[in-house]
């Protein structure tokens, strides 16, 4: 039998003192103590940022067509970290054209076997894993989360997710279906085409892997736009994409504003699918733009809150600790954040 949390008074008190509850959880769960580490990203103390700031289009790092840039801010200090190339409609056009060529004329879509696509994804995963320290620093510097969390979760998860999808590249098969004593039919899974991927700012590295991995394993080409708040770790992954040896145009990674680059991607007539993670409000706009353009396919992962169900025989202290950890983990910026108990 389900019940309301045993003591509403206790729950109210814990809600009113979130920091105390999270600290209590940390004492019982050693991993949480490491996630809570407030050690600053070392690069934040560097006098000038050294890292990629250009757009990856057709295998090369280029400035935006207009020369426009935008500042990315260190949320811990409010200071400008660096300026990054700002993709606009003309840059989206270039990136989509490169992705289309790679799909229809390049080796990726014409001669490369699925196992070869998988091998490139495995190589990218290995490079991400080897570069996890720098990726974690970039993630924390640009996003504001603790360096301990980026080291423990974000960077390793990016590599692990890419490795998982690499294993799927040569295992996507159709079916042979008997339809009569002398006849059969078969199904064949084919790439959707050019995929436009838009990721949020709360988990940039995980977002990159979650979008690139399945799209590439299935043989698609990708134009990925990072969140305007957090472009730096994605641009570092773009450098690793080039190092891994992906054919030009297979992966294009751009930074820019949602109102410009994102809008252009969702309306583009040569983008076959949009995969968007973000807010409900923008998700509605993405779906409308997809329908009003070429009726492209859409996958939406939108924000929300999720209740926790606690049974009457549960360890109440442990339940409360985990509910608070689930809500305030990653600074509380989590699509699957748990904010209530029933």
GROMACS .gro file of C-alpha atoms in nm:
model
  342
    1UNK     CA    1   0.000   0.000   0.000
    2UNK     CA    2   0.131   0.340  -0.104
    3UNK     CA    3   0.113   0.627   0.140
    4UNK     CA    4   0.203   0.989   0.169
    5UNK     CA    5   0.550   1.037   0.311
    6UNK     CA    6   0.529   0.942   0.677
    7UNK     CA    7   0.575   1.280   0.827
    8UNK     CA    8   0.467   1.588   0.633
    9UNK     CA    9   0.626   1.792   0.907
   10UNK     CA   10   0.956   1.615   0.851
   11UNK     CA   11   0.931   1.653   0.474
   12UNK     CA   12   0.854   2.024   0.508
   13UNK     CA   13   1.150   2.072   0.738
   14UNK     CA   14   1.384   1.896   0.498
   15UNK     CA   15   1.254   2.098   0.205
   16UNK     CA   16   1.317   2.411   0.406
   17UNK     CA   17   1.674   2.305   0.468
   18UNK     CA   18   1.789   2.149   0.141
   19UNK     CA   19   2.156   2.207   0.206
   20UNK     CA   20   2.139   2.026   0.541
   21UNK     CA   21   1.960   1.730   0.387
   22UNK     CA   22   2.206   1.708   0.098
   23UNK     CA   23   2.496   1.721   0.342
   24UNK     CA   24   2.336   1.441   0.543
   25UNK     CA   25   2.308   1.233   0.228
   26UNK     CA   26   2.671   1.301   0.152
   27UNK     CA   27   2.776   1.163   0.489
   28UNK     CA   28   2.597   0.837   0.417
   29UNK     CA   29   2.682   0.809   0.046
   30UNK     CA   30   3.053   0.866  -0.025
   31UNK     CA   31   2.990   0.918  -0.399
   32UNK     CA   32   2.772   1.220  -0.323
   33UNK     CA   33   3.058   1.382  -0.132
   34UNK     CA   34   3.270   1.357  -0.444
   35UNK     CA   35   2.989   1.499  -0.661
   36UNK     CA   36   2.958   1.791  -0.420
   37UNK     CA   37   3.324   1.886  -0.461
   38UNK     CA   38   3.345   2.258  -0.528
   39UNK     CA   39   3.700   2.243  -0.657
   40UNK     CA   40   3.713   2.503  -0.937
   41UNK     CA   41   3.811   2.418  -1.291
   42UNK     CA   42   4.180   2.499  -1.317
   43UNK     CA   43   4.140   2.674  -1.650
   44UNK     CA   44   3.922   2.934  -1.479
   45UNK     CA   45   4.242   3.072  -1.329
   46UNK     CA   46   4.417   3.091  -1.666
   47UNK     CA   47   4.468   3.446  -1.799
   48UNK     CA   48   4.340   3.351  -2.143
   49UNK     CA   49   4.133   3.065  -2.277
   50UNK     CA   50   4.313   2.814  -2.497
   51UNK     CA   51   4.063   2.601  -2.687
   52UNK     CA   52   3.852   2.562  -2.996
   53UNK     CA   53   3.610   2.846  -3.071
   54UNK     CA   54   3.526   2.789  -3.440
   55UNK     CA   55   3.254   2.590  -3.616
   56UNK     CA   56   3.323   2.238  -3.746
   57UNK     CA   57   3.177   2.228  -4.097
   58UNK     CA   58   3.274   1.976  -4.366
   59UNK     CA   59   3.575   1.854  -4.168
   60UNK     CA   60   3.729   2.196  -4.108
   61UNK     CA   61   3.714   2.455  -3.832
   62UNK     CA   62   3.587   2.780  -3.978
   63UNK     CA   63   3.457   3.116  -3.861
   64UNK     CA   64   3.092   3.198  -3.919
   65UNK     CA   65   3.009   3.334  -4.263
   66UNK     CA   66   2.928   3.676  -4.117
   67UNK     CA   67   3.221   3.677  -3.876
   68UNK     CA   68   2.976   3.707  -3.586
   69UNK     CA   69   3.082   3.587  -3.240
   70UNK     CA   70   2.917   3.563  -2.901
   71UNK     CA   71   3.059   3.553  -2.552
   72UNK     CA   72   3.045   3.247  -2.331
   73UNK     CA   73   3.037   3.331  -1.962
   74UNK     CA   74   3.189   3.166  -1.656
   75UNK     CA   75   2.879   3.135  -1.433
   76UNK     CA   76   3.097   3.120  -1.121
   77UNK     CA   77   3.239   3.468  -1.177
   78UNK     CA   78   3.027   3.631  -1.446
   79UNK     CA   79   3.344   3.692  -1.648
   80UNK     CA   80   3.374   3.627  -2.020
   81UNK     CA   81   3.571   3.306  -2.082
   82UNK     CA   82   3.610   3.361  -2.454
   83UNK     CA   83   3.416   3.449  -2.770
   84UNK     CA   84   3.286   3.172  -2.993
   85UNK     CA   85   3.187   3.176  -3.360
   86UNK     CA   86   2.813   3.238  -3.389
   87UNK     CA   87   2.645   3.024  -3.654
   88UNK     CA   88   2.360   3.182  -3.844
   89UNK     CA   89   2.137   3.068  -4.130
   90UNK     CA   90   2.418   3.074  -4.390
   91UNK     CA   91   2.633   2.853  -4.167
   92UNK     CA   92   2.348   2.609  -4.111
   93UNK     CA   93   2.309   2.591  -4.490
   94UNK     CA   94   2.681   2.510  -4.527
   95UNK     CA   95   2.669   2.245  -4.256
   96UNK     CA   96   2.355   2.077  -4.393
   97UNK     CA   97   2.500   2.075  -4.747
   98UNK     CA   98   2.818   1.912  -4.614
   99UNK     CA   99   2.615   1.650  -4.429
  100UNK     CA  100   2.411   1.575  -4.742
  101UNK     CA  101   2.724   1.531  -4.954
  102UNK     CA  102   2.880   1.303  -4.694
  103UNK     CA  103   2.566   1.090  -4.692
  104UNK     CA  104   2.507   1.063  -5.065
  105UNK     CA  105   2.852   1.103  -5.220
  106UNK     CA  106   3.112   1.026  -4.954
  107UNK     CA  107   3.229   0.690  -4.821
  108UNK     CA  108   3.010   0.711  -4.510
  109UNK     CA  109   2.689   0.661  -4.705
  110UNK     CA  110   2.815   0.473  -5.010
  111UNK     CA  111   3.100   0.229  -4.938
  112UNK     CA  112   3.165   0.218  -4.563
  113UNK     CA  113   3.050  -0.099  -4.391
  114UNK     CA  114   2.854  -0.073  -4.065
  115UNK     CA  115   3.143  -0.225  -3.869
  116UNK     CA  116   3.368   0.053  -4.002
  117UNK     CA  117   3.123   0.314  -3.877
  118UNK     CA  118   3.127   0.137  -3.543
  119UNK     CA  119   3.507   0.138  -3.540
  120UNK     CA  120   3.512   0.516  -3.579
  121UNK     CA  121   3.265   0.556  -3.293
  122UNK     CA  122   3.482   0.328  -3.077
  123UNK     CA  123   3.785   0.540  -3.163
  124UNK     CA  124   3.600   0.860  -3.070
  125UNK     CA  125   3.497   0.700  -2.740
  126UNK     CA  126   3.860   0.611  -2.669
  127UNK     CA  127   3.972   0.967  -2.744
  128UNK     CA  128   3.702   1.113  -2.519
  129UNK     CA  129   3.807   0.877  -2.241
  130UNK     CA  130   4.175   0.969  -2.281
  131UNK     CA  131   4.087   1.341  -2.276
  132UNK     CA  132   3.843   1.318  -1.985
  133UNK     CA  133   4.037   1.554  -1.759
  134UNK     CA  134   4.032   1.845  -2.005
  135UNK     CA  135   3.671   1.774  -2.104
  136UNK     CA  136   3.567   1.779  -1.739
  137UNK     CA  137   3.743   2.112  -1.683
  138UNK     CA  138   3.572   2.265  -1.985
  139UNK     CA  139   3.235   2.131  -1.872
  140UNK     CA  140   3.270   2.281  -1.525
  141UNK     CA  141   3.421   2.608  -1.644
  142UNK     CA  142   3.143   2.672  -1.895
  143UNK     CA  143   2.850   2.514  -1.708
  144UNK     CA  144   2.925   2.598  -1.345
  145UNK     CA  145   2.884   2.247  -1.206
  146UNK     CA  146   3.142   2.104  -0.967
  147UNK     CA  147   3.459   1.966  -1.118
  148UNK     CA  148   3.412   1.648  -0.916
  149UNK     CA  149   3.076   1.586  -1.084
  150UNK     CA  150   3.216   1.647  -1.432
  151UNK     CA  151   3.502   1.409  -1.363
  152UNK     CA  152   3.286   1.137  -1.212
  153UNK     CA  153   2.981   1.154  -1.435
  154UNK     CA  154   2.978   1.377  -1.743
  155UNK     CA  155   3.311   1.295  -1.911
  156UNK     CA  156   3.304   0.918  -1.839
  157UNK     CA  157   2.937   0.895  -1.941
  158UNK     CA  158   3.012   1.062  -2.274
  159UNK     CA  159   3.272   0.796  -2.357
  160UNK     CA  160   3.054   0.512  -2.229
  161UNK     CA  161   2.752   0.620  -2.434
  162UNK     CA  162   2.955   0.654  -2.753
  163UNK     CA  163   3.102   0.308  -2.692
  164UNK     CA  164   2.755   0.163  -2.637
  165UNK     CA  165   2.622   0.298  -2.966
  166UNK     CA  166   2.936   0.190  -3.150
  167UNK     CA  167   2.839  -0.165  -3.068
  168UNK     CA  168   2.503  -0.120  -3.238
  169UNK     CA  169   2.643  -0.011  -3.574
  170UNK     CA  170   2.660  -0.364  -3.722
  171UNK     CA  171   2.358  -0.502  -3.537
  172UNK     CA  172   2.077  -0.298  -3.690
  173UNK     CA  173   1.897  -0.552  -3.907
  174UNK     CA  174   1.562  -0.603  -4.073
  175UNK     CA  175   1.333  -0.906  -4.071
  176UNK     CA  176   1.241  -1.182  -4.312
  177UNK     CA  177   0.866  -1.243  -4.286
  178UNK     CA  178   0.683  -1.545  -4.433
  179UNK     CA  179   0.358  -1.439  -4.599
  180UNK     CA  180   0.262  -1.768  -4.764
  181UNK     CA  181   0.392  -2.115  -4.855
  182UNK     CA  182   0.592  -1.983  -5.152
  183UNK     CA  183   0.646  -1.618  -5.062
  184UNK     CA  184   0.823  -1.403  -4.809
  185UNK     CA  185   0.887  -1.035  -4.763
  186UNK     CA  186   1.170  -0.858  -4.587
  187UNK     CA  187   1.226  -0.528  -4.415
  188UNK     CA  188   1.539  -0.321  -4.443
  189UNK     CA  189   1.642  -0.046  -4.203
  190UNK     CA  190   1.794   0.254  -4.380
  191UNK     CA  191   1.934   0.584  -4.246
  192UNK     CA  192   1.682   0.863  -4.208
  193UNK     CA  193   1.930   1.103  -4.370
  194UNK     CA  194   2.061   1.433  -4.237
  195UNK     CA  195   1.985   1.470  -3.867
  196UNK     CA  196   1.973   1.808  -3.695
  197UNK     CA  197   2.055   1.770  -3.325
  198UNK     CA  198   2.005   2.043  -3.063
  199UNK     CA  199   2.133   1.988  -2.710
  200UNK     CA  200   2.072   2.175  -2.381
  201UNK     CA  201   2.320   2.337  -2.144
  202UNK     CA  202   2.272   2.124  -1.832
  203UNK     CA  203   2.463   1.816  -1.955
  204UNK     CA  204   2.655   1.918  -2.268
  205UNK     CA  205   2.892   1.620  -2.294
  206UNK     CA  206   2.617   1.368  -2.228
  207UNK     CA  207   2.397   1.553  -2.476
  208UNK     CA  208   2.664   1.528  -2.747
  209UNK     CA  209   2.696   1.151  -2.699
  210UNK     CA  210   2.320   1.097  -2.675
  211UNK     CA  211   2.264   1.270  -3.009
  212UNK     CA  212   2.568   1.161  -3.208
  213UNK     CA  213   2.579   0.797  -3.097
  214UNK     CA  214   2.246   0.657  -3.224
  215UNK     CA  215   2.234   0.879  -3.533
  216UNK     CA  216   2.581   0.772  -3.649
  217UNK     CA  217   2.534   0.406  -3.558
  218UNK     CA  218   2.230   0.401  -3.787
  219UNK     CA  219   2.431   0.553  -4.073
  220UNK     CA  220   2.300   0.910  -4.065
  221UNK     CA  221   2.502   1.228  -4.090
  222UNK     CA  222   2.461   1.500  -3.829
  223UNK     CA  223   2.455   1.874  -3.776
  224UNK     CA  224   2.474   1.931  -3.401
  225UNK     CA  225   2.411   2.266  -3.236
  226UNK     CA  226   2.535   2.314  -2.882
  227UNK     CA  227   2.355   2.535  -2.632
  228UNK     CA  228   2.462   2.897  -2.655
  229UNK     CA  229   2.542   2.893  -2.281
  230UNK     CA  230   2.783   2.598  -2.299
  231UNK     CA  231   2.960   2.551  -2.633
  232UNK     CA  232   3.314   2.476  -2.512
  233UNK     CA  233   3.309   2.106  -2.424
  234UNK     CA  234   3.116   2.027  -2.743
  235UNK     CA  235   3.376   2.209  -2.949
  236UNK     CA  236   3.648   2.005  -2.780
  237UNK     CA  237   3.462   1.688  -2.880
  238UNK     CA  238   3.453   1.832  -3.234
  239UNK     CA  239   3.833   1.839  -3.230
  240UNK     CA  240   3.834   1.474  -3.125
  241UNK     CA  241   3.591   1.393  -3.410
  242UNK     CA  242   3.848   1.522  -3.657
  243UNK     CA  243   4.127   1.333  -3.479
  244UNK     CA  244   3.924   1.011  -3.490
  245UNK     CA  245   3.914   1.031  -3.870
  246UNK     CA  246   3.543   1.068  -3.948
  247UNK     CA  247   3.497   1.156  -4.316
  248UNK     CA  248   3.438   1.525  -4.380
  249UNK     CA  249   3.077   1.631  -4.339
  250UNK     CA  250   2.960   1.328  -4.141
  251UNK     CA  251   2.965   1.527  -3.816
  252UNK     CA  252   2.922   1.904  -3.825
  253UNK     CA  253   2.918   2.086  -3.491
  254UNK     CA  254   2.810   2.445  -3.465
  255UNK     CA  255   2.754   2.695  -3.185
  256UNK     CA  256   2.497   2.970  -3.199
  257UNK     CA  257   2.173   3.112  -3.069
  258UNK     CA  258   1.860   2.903  -3.071
  259UNK     CA  259   1.666   3.193  -3.221
  260UNK     CA  260   1.898   3.198  -3.523
  261UNK     CA  261   2.088   2.873  -3.580
  262UNK     CA  262   1.832   2.653  -3.404
  263UNK     CA  263   1.544   2.815  -3.590
  264UNK     CA  264   1.722   2.771  -3.923
  265UNK     CA  265   1.789   2.402  -3.852
  266UNK     CA  266   1.430   2.321  -3.759
  267UNK     CA  267   1.296   2.496  -4.070
  268UNK     CA  268   1.561   2.365  -4.312
  269UNK     CA  269   1.414   2.184  -4.612
  270UNK     CA  270   1.710   1.945  -4.643
  271UNK     CA  271   1.717   1.830  -4.280
  272UNK     CA  272   1.534   1.496  -4.255
  273UNK     CA  273   1.500   1.473  -3.877
  274UNK     CA  274   1.534   1.697  -3.573
  275UNK     CA  275   1.631   1.561  -3.232
  276UNK     CA  276   1.578   1.829  -2.967
  277UNK     CA  277   1.630   1.828  -2.592
  278UNK     CA  278   1.511   2.135  -2.404
  279UNK     CA  279   1.205   2.320  -2.282
  280UNK     CA  280   0.841   2.249  -2.353
  281UNK     CA  281   0.794   2.595  -2.501
  282UNK     CA  282   1.077   2.557  -2.753
  283UNK     CA  283   0.981   2.195  -2.821
  284UNK     CA  284   0.640   2.315  -2.944
  285UNK     CA  285   0.812   2.559  -3.177
  286UNK     CA  286   1.047   2.289  -3.308
  287UNK     CA  287   0.753   2.064  -3.387
  288UNK     CA  288   0.564   2.348  -3.560
  289UNK     CA  289   0.867   2.445  -3.770
  290UNK     CA  290   0.922   2.081  -3.871
  291UNK     CA  291   0.561   2.048  -3.979
  292UNK     CA  292   0.554   2.377  -4.170
  293UNK     CA  293   0.874   2.304  -4.363
  294UNK     CA  294   0.929   1.955  -4.505
  295UNK     CA  295   0.732   1.758  -4.243
  296UNK     CA  296   1.061   1.630  -4.103
  297UNK     CA  297   1.064   1.367  -3.831
  298UNK     CA  298   1.099   1.498  -3.477
  299UNK     CA  299   1.215   1.351  -3.149
  300UNK     CA  300   1.157   1.568  -2.843
  301UNK     CA  301   1.296   1.525  -2.492
  302UNK     CA  302   1.138   1.803  -2.289
  303UNK     CA  303   1.178   1.921  -1.933
  304UNK     CA  304   0.964   1.803  -1.648
  305UNK     CA  305   0.945   1.693  -1.287
  306UNK     CA  306   0.899   1.340  -1.164
  307UNK     CA  307   0.746   1.220  -0.837
  308UNK     CA  308   0.902   0.950  -0.622
  309UNK     CA  309   0.678   0.674  -0.489
  310UNK     CA  310   0.767   0.572  -0.134
  311UNK     CA  311   0.606   0.264   0.020
  312UNK     CA  312   0.515   0.239   0.387
  313UNK     CA  313   0.788  -0.017   0.458
  314UNK     CA  314   1.064   0.200   0.307
  315UNK     CA  315   1.360   0.344   0.495
  316UNK     CA  316   1.226   0.698   0.525
  317UNK     CA  317   1.559   0.864   0.594
  318UNK     CA  318   1.715   0.699   0.290
  319UNK     CA  319   1.411   0.787   0.077
  320UNK     CA  320   1.429   1.154   0.175
  321UNK     CA  321   1.802   1.167   0.115
  322UNK     CA  322   1.760   1.020  -0.233
  323UNK     CA  323   1.470   1.247  -0.323
  324UNK     CA  324   1.681   1.550  -0.234
  325UNK     CA  325   1.982   1.411  -0.415
  326UNK     CA  326   1.762   1.347  -0.718
  327UNK     CA  327   1.637   1.705  -0.710
  328UNK     CA  328   1.958   1.894  -0.639
  329UNK     CA  329   2.201   1.672  -0.831
  330UNK     CA  330   2.363   1.866  -1.116
  331UNK     CA  331   2.258   2.194  -0.949
  332UNK     CA  332   1.895   2.086  -0.980
  333UNK     CA  333   1.907   2.125  -1.360
  334UNK     CA  334   1.784   1.782  -1.462
  335UNK     CA  335   1.501   1.674  -1.690
  336UNK     CA  336   1.436   1.375  -1.464
  337UNK     CA  337   1.461   1.577  -1.144
  338UNK     CA  338   1.262   1.436  -0.852
  339UNK     CA  339   1.081   1.711  -0.670
  340UNK     CA  340   0.804   1.539  -0.474
  341UNK     CA  341   0.722   1.220  -0.293
  342UNK     CA  342   0.393   1.033  -0.269
   0.00000   0.00000   0.00000
